[in-house]
């Protein structure tokens, strides 16, 4: 029996600029015990659908027509009081960012028992017992009931929220992005909890997410939503094996996959259509590489395309052939060209400099501004873009054929917290946070290095040290022969023109009061470009390089007029406008929608290769780093625990921490179930220095030696190094069991 | 949706290309314009200030008599306590030997109240705008420096603000007046010395927010100097806030000047509305029901103060759109 049945639901939002048809004719059936994943990029109406089901639409949103039946009851005809009874008791929701929905001034346990008593009619004792059971169920220590939310880590809060959602034994759980913004390891464990609960409680689940690997891990069926409509419906396994709608195809191929690394990711160019005036034909046609003329005129309906599978595509009969074609990323890139929406650009990024005068030194360089130590002979900075080709990963690691561009020698960074006058008056003890501890690596010209690790591992601090936004407490950072701690102002300005940073949040990275032209021209003004027409020319060239075309259209835009993907391209353009030698990209795509992520990554990677740019990518996403980097370094508590060529680190991880990180990445394939992790969640705060191995506290392989002796760095001839006792002279040290470890 | 439209926007016109350079100033101008376009109350406030400004500038031309010189009748006696001509009994002025053309009558020593009122606008606006400018400028600079540099700069400036918060305002002015010669500038000095504290605090907190944003780091990575970051990147974002506090400060200054004058600590040679009230109070105008002496300066104070707050409110609405719903 279907527990939830939605028929032809239409939801509109009234806005100042017109009526937005956010959900436009969605029909959906959810059987008891089914686990449905609803996927799609943001702005496709997923969350609106959720809000319509539980009827918590914002004031300007209303249901135009359709029917929502829950266990046979028509929810739209239910009086508000009865609807209120249904919420939580029958239909529980975990809203987006629900971790922040816990009341900070109440103990988590009392919030839970209060809910049980007020809404569930439990008596005091029974409520307490039930709270203990619930915490057990989601894998939280029952002592935690007495704690306040700020004493919880992100993962623990999410568990508590799940416990609250399930407290009244609902028959339907709707979770909106339950694991977004969590670290991989925590994410893995939350997914495991969800999977277990599904099994134990025979729960019906509707999971809303943009991340198809999450769906692959916990759902048995999938609905793909695009522009307010459902475009494909299928069981999970056939869906992941062979998507039946071009949009699903694109989404699937836009994800980097650890198991099946790709040469180039697919990026679905463009944006969802304007839902104030939805197109009359297929809504995806504008972005679809397979669109034909009739796609723009005929609105495809959801039709059966196989056993129990539905897809809304006019060409679904040819899908088998299209699926093979879709493997080619250039096909997706050319959609816009084919549709004539923008000026054509060369499809293959193989020889783009011929047409562009990108290269050549800066025209009005003053004497003495060059960063001393530049390797070019004529005194101009090395801007000969494209002269250094990309080296294939793994070739010639170890001995560099020329001087390294950047050397980190035993670099440490500590922060003091709780000090100062205020701390003194409050009686706080000053604490030292050891953010980065003795890290060393070298980076050659044109090489790309990935920094990975959970949040709180010092990745971003390292990034800031690299661009001298922070100064190292100990050790030296040598850039092209100059120690960054000892550069004078003049040299520093030269350094600033050669090293750039790309930011995580493109919405914050540009001055909201500057036009894009102003933002891009600022670095040029700072570095002494006097002639405005030369500046403009450089800005236009750079915008063109990052595929913002025609560049002139963008010059006078303000940041708020652009989408996230476009903004991140602008941020990239600003980083490249001075033709730097070295780029640090701190989580460059984590804030962006899946469909545009690949586009940014592809562009960054292509430009880095063309321009011979050395790059450091900072990300918690290993599959992304494998895709973009020659080498990967894994950081834990401020130390590099493993470093090596990307494929080596991913396919042959040595350090237990690396192994755990890789095991935690959800595979976008329902047939592969991730193994259970043997590591606890939560990175401790690095307020002390470790005598032994920093990872010993969480390590599943922990030995006696790990607690007392610093692990040695063991490496092979390919430059793959790990800092772990498992491979050193203490490898036979007696193992410690987890309980003994926990007791410590 | 929105992005799409932006991508396919038209080519920028030549005018906008040329305008691009001054975009920071233009934006500030636009913010100011927006305040007065959106909020009719703010526009009304601006109108009040404009009227008073014209009156103040042309005071000697508008005022029929000198505000300080006692008027005399044919026999050389002061025309004391004359009623406004529209209240006075007909023929009374001829009997006393003068022509009653006084719109608001005269004081107890024969000064023309209407002329005093006109001249009072001068000191009101002078004090109001100079005190507001001082408060806004000092507060903004303090806030920028404390917020941007942090550390001991912040500690020193903010502890100074704490001290300023601890000093009671009116007594402070009285003490200043005791040390300096009585003058309307005492109020300006006192306000500049104390009232930067609110502006400074608020702007500092705003700077703390802005300086953590990535675009400021980006500027630093591009090699921008501290001064460039402060004045090109951060200052334009907080200037509307300075205007907000500035417009409130205008109102406060006028009010304070009136209070101080009323308490008798003002320069007897300078006419201000507060001084007029004090004069009226001392000469028992209240008991004589000489409302034409008391009400007009009170009304003027009220109007200018209101104008300041109306404009401030307009800025608030643009700066904090959420207030609009309340």
PDB file of N, CA, C and O in Angstrom, chain A residues 274 286 469 493 496 499-501 503 508-514 517-518 522 525-527 532 552-553 555-558 560-561 563 566 574, chain B residues 1-4 6-9 11-12 16-17 20-21 23-24 26-27 213-215 217-218 220-224 228 232-233 236-237 240:
ATOM      1  N   UNK A 274      14.063  29.640 -16.203  1.00  0.00           N
ATOM      2  CA  UNK A 274      13.323  30.569 -15.372  1.00  0.00           C
ATOM      3  C   UNK A 274      11.922  30.016 -15.154  1.00  0.00           C
ATOM      4  O   UNK A 274      11.153  29.873 -16.097  1.00  0.00           O
ATOM      5  N   UNK A 286      17.478  23.103 -23.267  1.00  0.00           N
ATOM      6  CA  UNK A 286      18.509  24.106 -23.458  1.00  0.00           C
ATOM      7  C   UNK A 286      19.891  23.632 -23.058  1.00  0.00           C
ATOM      8  O   UNK A 286      20.893  24.091 -23.583  1.00  0.00           O
ATOM      9  N   UNK A 469      49.209  34.858   4.044  1.00  0.00           N
ATOM     10  CA  UNK A 469      48.158  35.567   4.775  1.00  0.00           C
ATOM     11  C   UNK A 469      48.439  35.403   6.258  1.00  0.00           C
ATOM     12  O   UNK A 469      47.960  36.158   7.086  1.00  0.00           O
ATOM     13  N   UNK A 493      55.737  42.569  -2.629  1.00  0.00           N
ATOM     14  CA  UNK A 493      54.811  42.952  -3.691  1.00  0.00           C
ATOM     15  C   UNK A 493      55.038  42.064  -4.918  1.00  0.00           C
ATOM     16  O   UNK A 493      54.082  41.627  -5.570  1.00  0.00           O
ATOM     17  N   UNK A 496      53.459  38.842  -4.174  1.00  0.00           N
ATOM     18  CA  UNK A 496      52.003  38.935  -4.269  1.00  0.00           C
ATOM     19  C   UNK A 496      51.517  38.851  -5.712  1.00  0.00           C
ATOM     20  O   UNK A 496      50.391  38.467  -5.967  1.00  0.00           O
ATOM     21  N   UNK A 499      51.662  34.847  -6.623  1.00  0.00           N
ATOM     22  CA  UNK A 499      50.967  33.815  -5.856  1.00  0.00           C
ATOM     23  C   UNK A 499      49.533  34.268  -5.608  1.00  0.00           C
ATOM     24  O   UNK A 499      49.301  35.390  -5.185  1.00  0.00           O
ATOM     25  N   UNK A 500      48.570  33.448  -5.910  1.00  0.00           N
ATOM     26  CA  UNK A 500      47.179  33.839  -5.737  1.00  0.00           C
ATOM     27  C   UNK A 500      46.370  32.775  -5.011  1.00  0.00           C
ATOM     28  O   UNK A 500      46.783  31.620  -4.947  1.00  0.00           O
ATOM     29  N   UNK A 501      45.222  33.207  -4.503  1.00  0.00           N
ATOM     30  CA  UNK A 501      44.386  32.320  -3.707  1.00  0.00           C
ATOM     31  C   UNK A 501      42.982  32.305  -4.301  1.00  0.00           C
ATOM     32  O   UNK A 501      42.461  33.320  -4.722  1.00  0.00           O
ATOM     33  N   UNK A 503      39.033  31.153  -3.426  1.00  0.00           N
ATOM     34  CA  UNK A 503      38.335  30.963  -2.157  1.00  0.00           C
ATOM     35  C   UNK A 503      37.197  29.966  -2.247  1.00  0.00           C
ATOM     36  O   UNK A 503      36.668  29.693  -3.317  1.00  0.00           O
ATOM     37  N   UNK A 508      31.349  35.429  -1.169  1.00  0.00           N
ATOM     38  CA  UNK A 508      32.033  36.356  -0.273  1.00  0.00           C
ATOM     39  C   UNK A 508      33.349  36.848  -0.851  1.00  0.00           C
ATOM     40  O   UNK A 508      33.933  37.782  -0.338  1.00  0.00           O
ATOM     41  N   UNK A 509      33.810  36.174  -1.895  1.00  0.00           N
ATOM     42  CA  UNK A 509      35.182  36.426  -2.333  1.00  0.00           C
ATOM     43  C   UNK A 509      35.302  37.687  -3.174  1.00  0.00           C
ATOM     44  O   UNK A 509      36.401  38.124  -3.472  1.00  0.00           O
ATOM     45  N   UNK A 510      34.176  38.254  -3.583  1.00  0.00           N
ATOM     46  CA  UNK A 510      34.238  39.471  -4.378  1.00  0.00           C
ATOM     47  C   UNK A 510      33.571  40.595  -3.610  1.00  0.00           C
ATOM     48  O   UNK A 510      32.539  40.387  -2.968  1.00  0.00           O
ATOM     49  N   UNK A 511      34.156  41.764  -3.701  1.00  0.00           N
ATOM     50  CA  UNK A 511      33.589  42.923  -3.018  1.00  0.00           C
ATOM     51  C   UNK A 511      32.218  43.230  -3.609  1.00  0.00           C
ATOM     52  O   UNK A 511      32.102  43.519  -4.798  1.00  0.00           O
ATOM     53  N   UNK A 512      31.162  43.153  -2.796  1.00  0.00           N
ATOM     54  CA  UNK A 512      29.817  43.338  -3.345  1.00  0.00           C
ATOM     55  C   UNK A 512      29.606  44.733  -3.915  1.00  0.00           C
ATOM     56  O   UNK A 512      28.675  44.946  -4.682  1.00  0.00           O
ATOM     57  N   UNK A 513      30.459  45.682  -3.555  1.00  0.00           N
ATOM     58  CA  UNK A 513      30.285  47.050  -4.032  1.00  0.00           C
ATOM     59  C   UNK A 513      31.070  47.334  -5.294  1.00  0.00           C
ATOM     60  O   UNK A 513      30.999  48.426  -5.837  1.00  0.00           O
ATOM     61  N   UNK A 514      31.871  46.371  -5.722  1.00  0.00           N
ATOM     62  CA  UNK A 514      32.658  46.574  -6.932  1.00  0.00           C
ATOM     63  C   UNK A 514      31.998  45.881  -8.115  1.00  0.00           C
ATOM     64  O   UNK A 514      31.475  44.774  -7.976  1.00  0.00           O
ATOM     65  N   UNK A 517      34.527  44.376 -13.274  1.00  0.00           N
ATOM     66  CA  UNK A 517      35.684  45.036 -13.881  1.00  0.00           C
ATOM     67  C   UNK A 517      36.577  45.613 -12.792  1.00  0.00           C
ATOM     68  O   UNK A 517      37.793  45.430 -12.795  1.00  0.00           O
ATOM     69  N   UNK A 518      35.945  46.272 -11.832  1.00  0.00           N
ATOM     70  CA  UNK A 518      36.712  46.889 -10.749  1.00  0.00           C
ATOM     71  C   UNK A 518      37.461  45.830  -9.946  1.00  0.00           C
ATOM     72  O   UNK A 518      38.641  45.981  -9.644  1.00  0.00           O
ATOM     73  N   UNK A 522      41.626  45.720  -9.937  1.00  0.00           N
ATOM     74  CA  UNK A 522      42.320  46.113  -8.708  1.00  0.00           C
ATOM     75  C   UNK A 522      43.738  45.544  -8.610  1.00  0.00           C
ATOM     76  O   UNK A 522      44.676  46.292  -8.346  1.00  0.00           O
ATOM     77  N   UNK A 525      45.968  47.490 -10.819  1.00  0.00           N
ATOM     78  CA  UNK A 525      46.265  48.836 -10.321  1.00  0.00           C
ATOM     79  C   UNK A 525      47.322  48.755  -9.224  1.00  0.00           C
ATOM     80  O   UNK A 525      48.293  49.503  -9.219  1.00  0.00           O
ATOM     81  N   UNK A 526      47.125  47.789  -8.318  1.00  0.00           N
ATOM     82  CA  UNK A 526      48.059  47.652  -7.198  1.00  0.00           C
ATOM     83  C   UNK A 526      49.473  47.380  -7.720  1.00  0.00           C
ATOM     84  O   UNK A 526      50.452  47.861  -7.171  1.00  0.00           O
ATOM     85  N   UNK A 527      49.549  46.624  -8.804  1.00  0.00           N
ATOM     86  CA  UNK A 527      50.873  46.287  -9.301  1.00  0.00           C
ATOM     87  C   UNK A 527      51.343  47.222 -10.402  1.00  0.00           C
ATOM     88  O   UNK A 527      52.178  46.861 -11.220  1.00  0.00           O
ATOM     89  N   UNK A 532      44.911  52.470 -18.708  1.00  0.00           N
ATOM     90  CA  UNK A 532      43.628  51.824 -18.486  1.00  0.00           C
ATOM     91  C   UNK A 532      43.240  50.882 -19.609  1.00  0.00           C
ATOM     92  O   UNK A 532      42.647  49.844 -19.383  1.00  0.00           O
ATOM     93  N   UNK A 552      32.756  41.238 -22.331  1.00  0.00           N
ATOM     94  CA  UNK A 552      32.287  42.613 -22.165  1.00  0.00           C
ATOM     95  C   UNK A 552      30.965  42.668 -21.392  1.00  0.00           C
ATOM     96  O   UNK A 552      30.690  43.616 -20.669  1.00  0.00           O
ATOM     97  N   UNK A 553      30.162  41.644 -21.554  1.00  0.00           N
ATOM     98  CA  UNK A 553      28.865  41.625 -20.891  1.00  0.00           C
ATOM     99  C   UNK A 553      29.040  41.608 -19.374  1.00  0.00           C
ATOM    100  O   UNK A 553      28.238  42.162 -18.638  1.00  0.00           O
ATOM    101  N   UNK A 555      31.587  42.849 -17.562  1.00  0.00           N
ATOM    102  CA  UNK A 555      32.412  43.878 -16.933  1.00  0.00           C
ATOM    103  C   UNK A 555      31.626  44.738 -15.955  1.00  0.00           C
ATOM    104  O   UNK A 555      32.109  45.080 -14.890  1.00  0.00           O
ATOM    105  N   UNK A 556      30.414  45.083 -16.313  1.00  0.00           N
ATOM    106  CA  UNK A 556      29.665  46.011 -15.476  1.00  0.00           C
ATOM    107  C   UNK A 556      28.699  45.347 -14.514  1.00  0.00           C
ATOM    108  O   UNK A 556      27.887  46.014 -13.883  1.00  0.00           O
ATOM    109  N   UNK A 557      28.794  44.032 -14.419  1.00  0.00           N
ATOM    110  CA  UNK A 557      27.905  43.339 -13.490  1.00  0.00           C
ATOM    111  C   UNK A 557      28.427  43.464 -12.066  1.00  0.00           C
ATOM    112  O   UNK A 557      29.629  43.577 -11.841  1.00  0.00           O
ATOM    113  N   UNK A 558      27.502  43.401 -11.124  1.00  0.00           N
ATOM    114  CA  UNK A 558      27.886  43.291  -9.725  1.00  0.00           C
ATOM    115  C   UNK A 558      27.786  41.816  -9.320  1.00  0.00           C
ATOM    116  O   UNK A 558      27.014  41.070  -9.919  1.00  0.00           O
ATOM    117  N   UNK A 560      26.218  40.183  -7.133  1.00  0.00           N
ATOM    118  CA  UNK A 560      24.925  39.565  -6.833  1.00  0.00           C
ATOM    119  C   UNK A 560      24.124  39.239  -8.088  1.00  0.00           C
ATOM    120  O   UNK A 560      23.120  38.566  -8.028  1.00  0.00           O
ATOM    121  N   UNK A 561      24.576  39.748  -9.226  1.00  0.00           N
ATOM    122  CA  UNK A 561      23.841  39.470 -10.456  1.00  0.00           C
ATOM    123  C   UNK A 561      24.270  38.157 -11.098  1.00  0.00           C
ATOM    124  O   UNK A 561      23.724  37.763 -12.117  1.00  0.00           O
ATOM    125  N   UNK A 563      25.518  33.899 -10.912  1.00  0.00           N
ATOM    126  CA  UNK A 563      25.294  32.663 -10.170  1.00  0.00           C
ATOM    127  C   UNK A 563      26.602  32.236  -9.513  1.00  0.00           C
ATOM    128  O   UNK A 563      27.670  32.758  -9.820  1.00  0.00           O
ATOM    129  N   UNK A 566      29.312  31.118 -11.977  1.00  0.00           N
ATOM    130  CA  UNK A 566      29.915  32.248 -12.691  1.00  0.00           C
ATOM    131  C   UNK A 566      30.846  33.021 -11.770  1.00  0.00           C
ATOM    132  O   UNK A 566      31.943  33.417 -12.156  1.00  0.00           O
ATOM    133  N   UNK A 574      40.214  36.551 -11.351  1.00  0.00           N
ATOM    134  CA  UNK A 574      40.969  37.530 -10.576  1.00  0.00           C
ATOM    135  C   UNK A 574      42.309  36.940 -10.138  1.00  0.00           C
ATOM    136  O   UNK A 574      43.324  37.614 -10.105  1.00  0.00           O
TER     137      UNK A 574
ATOM    138  N   UNK B   1      17.848  31.440 -13.075  1.00  0.00           N
ATOM    139  CA  UNK B   1      16.753  32.362 -13.422  1.00  0.00           C
ATOM    140  C   UNK B   1      17.278  33.772 -13.564  1.00  0.00           C
ATOM    141  O   UNK B   1      17.421  34.320 -14.637  1.00  0.00           O
ATOM    142  N   UNK B   2      17.642  34.311 -12.423  1.00  0.00           N
ATOM    143  CA  UNK B   2      18.133  35.675 -12.418  1.00  0.00           C
ATOM    144  C   UNK B   2      19.450  35.765 -13.191  1.00  0.00           C
ATOM    145  O   UNK B   2      19.680  36.706 -13.928  1.00  0.00           O
ATOM    146  N   UNK B   3      20.278  34.697 -13.039  1.00  0.00           N
ATOM    147  CA  UNK B   3      21.595  34.724 -13.654  1.00  0.00           C
ATOM    148  C   UNK B   3      21.458  34.805 -15.155  1.00  0.00           C
ATOM    149  O   UNK B   3      22.207  35.485 -15.835  1.00  0.00           O
ATOM    150  N   UNK B   4      20.465  34.066 -15.647  1.00  0.00           N
ATOM    151  CA  UNK B   4      20.333  33.965 -17.070  1.00  0.00           C
ATOM    152  C   UNK B   4      20.163  35.335 -17.707  1.00  0.00           C
ATOM    153  O   UNK B   4      20.816  35.681 -18.668  1.00  0.00           O
ATOM    154  N   UNK B   6      21.102  38.020 -16.547  1.00  0.00           N
ATOM    155  CA  UNK B   6      22.296  38.839 -16.423  1.00  0.00           C
ATOM    156  C   UNK B   6      23.312  38.494 -17.505  1.00  0.00           C
ATOM    157  O   UNK B   6      24.009  39.352 -17.997  1.00  0.00           O
ATOM    158  N   UNK B   7      23.372  37.222 -17.864  1.00  0.00           N
ATOM    159  CA  UNK B   7      24.370  36.836 -18.861  1.00  0.00           C
ATOM    160  C   UNK B   7      24.027  37.438 -20.199  1.00  0.00           C
ATOM    161  O   UNK B   7      24.885  37.860 -20.957  1.00  0.00           O
ATOM    162  N   UNK B   8      22.739  37.450 -20.465  1.00  0.00           N
ATOM    163  CA  UNK B   8      22.364  37.926 -21.787  1.00  0.00           C
ATOM    164  C   UNK B   8      22.082  39.417 -21.809  1.00  0.00           C
ATOM    165  O   UNK B   8      21.433  39.918 -22.699  1.00  0.00           O
ATOM    166  N   UNK B   9      22.535  40.104 -20.781  1.00  0.00           N
ATOM    167  CA  UNK B   9      22.312  41.553 -20.733  1.00  0.00           C
ATOM    168  C   UNK B   9      22.949  42.244 -21.914  1.00  0.00           C
ATOM    169  O   UNK B   9      23.792  41.695 -22.616  1.00  0.00           O
ATOM    170  N   UNK B  11      25.140  44.986 -24.091  1.00  0.00           N
ATOM    171  CA  UNK B  11      26.494  45.522 -23.969  1.00  0.00           C
ATOM    172  C   UNK B  11      26.435  46.797 -23.135  1.00  0.00           C
ATOM    173  O   UNK B  11      25.484  47.560 -23.243  1.00  0.00           O
ATOM    174  N   UNK B  12      27.445  47.027 -22.314  1.00  0.00           N
ATOM    175  CA  UNK B  12      27.415  48.253 -21.523  1.00  0.00           C
ATOM    176  C   UNK B  12      27.544  49.463 -22.434  1.00  0.00           C
ATOM    177  O   UNK B  12      28.293  49.441 -23.409  1.00  0.00           O
ATOM    178  N   UNK B  16      28.411  54.113 -19.209  1.00  0.00           N
ATOM    179  CA  UNK B  16      28.683  53.304 -18.014  1.00  0.00           C
ATOM    180  C   UNK B  16      30.139  52.876 -17.990  1.00  0.00           C
ATOM    181  O   UNK B  16      30.716  52.723 -16.935  1.00  0.00           O
ATOM    182  N   UNK B  17      30.733  52.675 -19.173  1.00  0.00           N
ATOM    183  CA  UNK B  17      32.143  52.308 -19.191  1.00  0.00           C
ATOM    184  C   UNK B  17      32.976  53.422 -18.567  1.00  0.00           C
ATOM    185  O   UNK B  17      33.915  53.181 -17.829  1.00  0.00           O
ATOM    186  N   UNK B  20      32.583  53.745 -14.749  1.00  0.00           N
ATOM    187  CA  UNK B  20      33.056  52.632 -13.945  1.00  0.00           C
ATOM    188  C   UNK B  20      34.095  53.048 -12.908  1.00  0.00           C
ATOM    189  O   UNK B  20      34.144  52.532 -11.819  1.00  0.00           O
ATOM    190  N   UNK B  21      34.931  53.971 -13.288  1.00  0.00           N
ATOM    191  CA  UNK B  21      36.034  54.331 -12.412  1.00  0.00           C
ATOM    192  C   UNK B  21      35.552  54.833 -11.063  1.00  0.00           C
ATOM    193  O   UNK B  21      36.061  54.454 -10.035  1.00  0.00           O
ATOM    194  N   UNK B  23      33.103  54.140  -9.346  1.00  0.00           N
ATOM    195  CA  UNK B  23      31.951  53.344  -8.939  1.00  0.00           C
ATOM    196  C   UNK B  23      31.715  53.365  -7.437  1.00  0.00           C
ATOM    197  O   UNK B  23      30.588  53.265  -6.991  1.00  0.00           O
ATOM    198  N   UNK B  24      32.782  53.481  -6.644  1.00  0.00           N
ATOM    199  CA  UNK B  24      32.582  53.471  -5.192  1.00  0.00           C
ATOM    200  C   UNK B  24      31.793  54.700  -4.773  1.00  0.00           C
ATOM    201  O   UNK B  24      30.834  54.622  -4.004  1.00  0.00           O
ATOM    202  N   UNK B  26      29.957  56.475  -6.725  1.00  0.00           N
ATOM    203  CA  UNK B  26      28.627  56.408  -7.316  1.00  0.00           C
ATOM    204  C   UNK B  26      27.714  55.535  -6.444  1.00  0.00           C
ATOM    205  O   UNK B  26      26.558  55.862  -6.222  1.00  0.00           O
ATOM    206  N   UNK B  27      28.292  54.443  -5.932  1.00  0.00           N
ATOM    207  CA  UNK B  27      27.474  53.552  -5.118  1.00  0.00           C
ATOM    208  C   UNK B  27      26.993  54.236  -3.852  1.00  0.00           C
ATOM    209  O   UNK B  27      25.859  54.065  -3.438  1.00  0.00           O
ATOM    210  N   UNK B 213      35.736  38.753   5.624  1.00  0.00           N
ATOM    211  CA  UNK B 213      35.217  38.223   4.366  1.00  0.00           C
ATOM    212  C   UNK B 213      36.347  38.003   3.382  1.00  0.00           C
ATOM    213  O   UNK B 213      37.368  38.664   3.406  1.00  0.00           O
ATOM    214  N   UNK B 214      36.086  37.027   2.514  1.00  0.00           N
ATOM    215  CA  UNK B 214      37.158  36.563   1.650  1.00  0.00           C
ATOM    216  C   UNK B 214      37.669  37.656   0.724  1.00  0.00           C
ATOM    217  O   UNK B 214      38.830  37.661   0.362  1.00  0.00           O
ATOM    218  N   UNK B 215      36.812  38.610   0.354  1.00  0.00           N
ATOM    219  CA  UNK B 215      37.309  39.580  -0.617  1.00  0.00           C
ATOM    220  C   UNK B 215      38.389  40.475  -0.041  1.00  0.00           C
ATOM    221  O   UNK B 215      39.228  41.006  -0.770  1.00  0.00           O
ATOM    222  N   UNK B 217      40.688  39.287   2.180  1.00  0.00           N
ATOM    223  CA  UNK B 217      41.877  38.443   2.045  1.00  0.00           C
ATOM    224  C   UNK B 217      42.375  38.473   0.614  1.00  0.00           C
ATOM    225  O   UNK B 217      43.578  38.520   0.354  1.00  0.00           O
ATOM    226  N   UNK B 218      41.428  38.435  -0.316  1.00  0.00           N
ATOM    227  CA  UNK B 218      41.808  38.437  -1.725  1.00  0.00           C
ATOM    228  C   UNK B 218      42.593  39.699  -2.052  1.00  0.00           C
ATOM    229  O   UNK B 218      43.592  39.652  -2.762  1.00  0.00           O
ATOM    230  N   UNK B 220      44.362  41.394  -0.001  1.00  0.00           N
ATOM    231  CA  UNK B 220      45.681  41.320   0.602  1.00  0.00           C
ATOM    232  C   UNK B 220      46.591  40.404  -0.215  1.00  0.00           C
ATOM    233  O   UNK B 220      47.762  40.698  -0.424  1.00  0.00           O
ATOM    234  N   UNK B 221      46.020  39.293  -0.680  1.00  0.00           N
ATOM    235  CA  UNK B 221      46.816  38.386  -1.497  1.00  0.00           C
ATOM    236  C   UNK B 221      47.266  39.069  -2.783  1.00  0.00           C
ATOM    237  O   UNK B 221      48.335  38.813  -3.308  1.00  0.00           O
ATOM    238  N   UNK B 222      46.423  39.986  -3.290  1.00  0.00           N
ATOM    239  CA  UNK B 222      46.818  40.712  -4.501  1.00  0.00           C
ATOM    240  C   UNK B 222      47.868  41.771  -4.208  1.00  0.00           C
ATOM    241  O   UNK B 222      48.350  42.416  -5.114  1.00  0.00           O
ATOM    242  N   UNK B 223      48.172  41.991  -2.941  1.00  0.00           N
ATOM    243  CA  UNK B 223      49.218  42.942  -2.612  1.00  0.00           C
ATOM    244  C   UNK B 223      48.720  44.298  -2.156  1.00  0.00           C
ATOM    245  O   UNK B 223      49.506  45.236  -2.071  1.00  0.00           O
ATOM    246  N   UNK B 224      47.422  44.431  -1.872  1.00  0.00           N
ATOM    247  CA  UNK B 224      46.901  45.720  -1.442  1.00  0.00           C
ATOM    248  C   UNK B 224      47.457  46.075  -0.060  1.00  0.00           C
ATOM    249  O   UNK B 224      47.592  45.212   0.800  1.00  0.00           O
ATOM    250  N   UNK B 228      44.964  50.855   1.730  1.00  0.00           N
ATOM    251  CA  UNK B 228      44.101  50.626   0.569  1.00  0.00           C
ATOM    252  C   UNK B 228      42.927  49.734   0.968  1.00  0.00           C
ATOM    253  O   UNK B 228      41.786  49.976   0.584  1.00  0.00           O
ATOM    254  N   UNK B 232      39.610  51.600   0.550  1.00  0.00           N
ATOM    255  CA  UNK B 232      38.979  51.231  -0.717  1.00  0.00           C
ATOM    256  C   UNK B 232      38.002  50.073  -0.535  1.00  0.00           C
ATOM    257  O   UNK B 232      36.962  50.019  -1.178  1.00  0.00           O
ATOM    258  N   UNK B 233      38.327  49.144   0.354  1.00  0.00           N
ATOM    259  CA  UNK B 233      37.493  47.955   0.464  1.00  0.00           C
ATOM    260  C   UNK B 233      36.483  48.037   1.605  1.00  0.00           C
ATOM    261  O   UNK B 233      35.348  47.632   1.458  1.00  0.00           O
ATOM    262  N   UNK B 236      33.898  52.040   2.180  1.00  0.00           N
ATOM    263  CA  UNK B 236      32.643  52.267   1.453  1.00  0.00           C
ATOM    264  C   UNK B 236      31.477  51.450   2.008  1.00  0.00           C
ATOM    265  O   UNK B 236      30.322  51.874   1.933  1.00  0.00           O
ATOM    266  N   UNK B 237      31.783  50.292   2.565  1.00  0.00           N
ATOM    267  CA  UNK B 237      30.691  49.471   3.076  1.00  0.00           C
ATOM    268  C   UNK B 237      30.113  50.015   4.369  1.00  0.00           C
ATOM    269  O   UNK B 237      28.966  49.742   4.697  1.00  0.00           O
ATOM    270  N   UNK B 240      27.515  54.253   4.906  1.00  0.00           N
ATOM    271  CA  UNK B 240      26.101  54.511   5.201  1.00  0.00           C
ATOM    272  C   UNK B 240      25.815  54.476   6.701  1.00  0.00           C
ATOM    273  O   UNK B 240      24.989  55.231   7.208  1.00  0.00           O
TER     274      UNK B 240
END
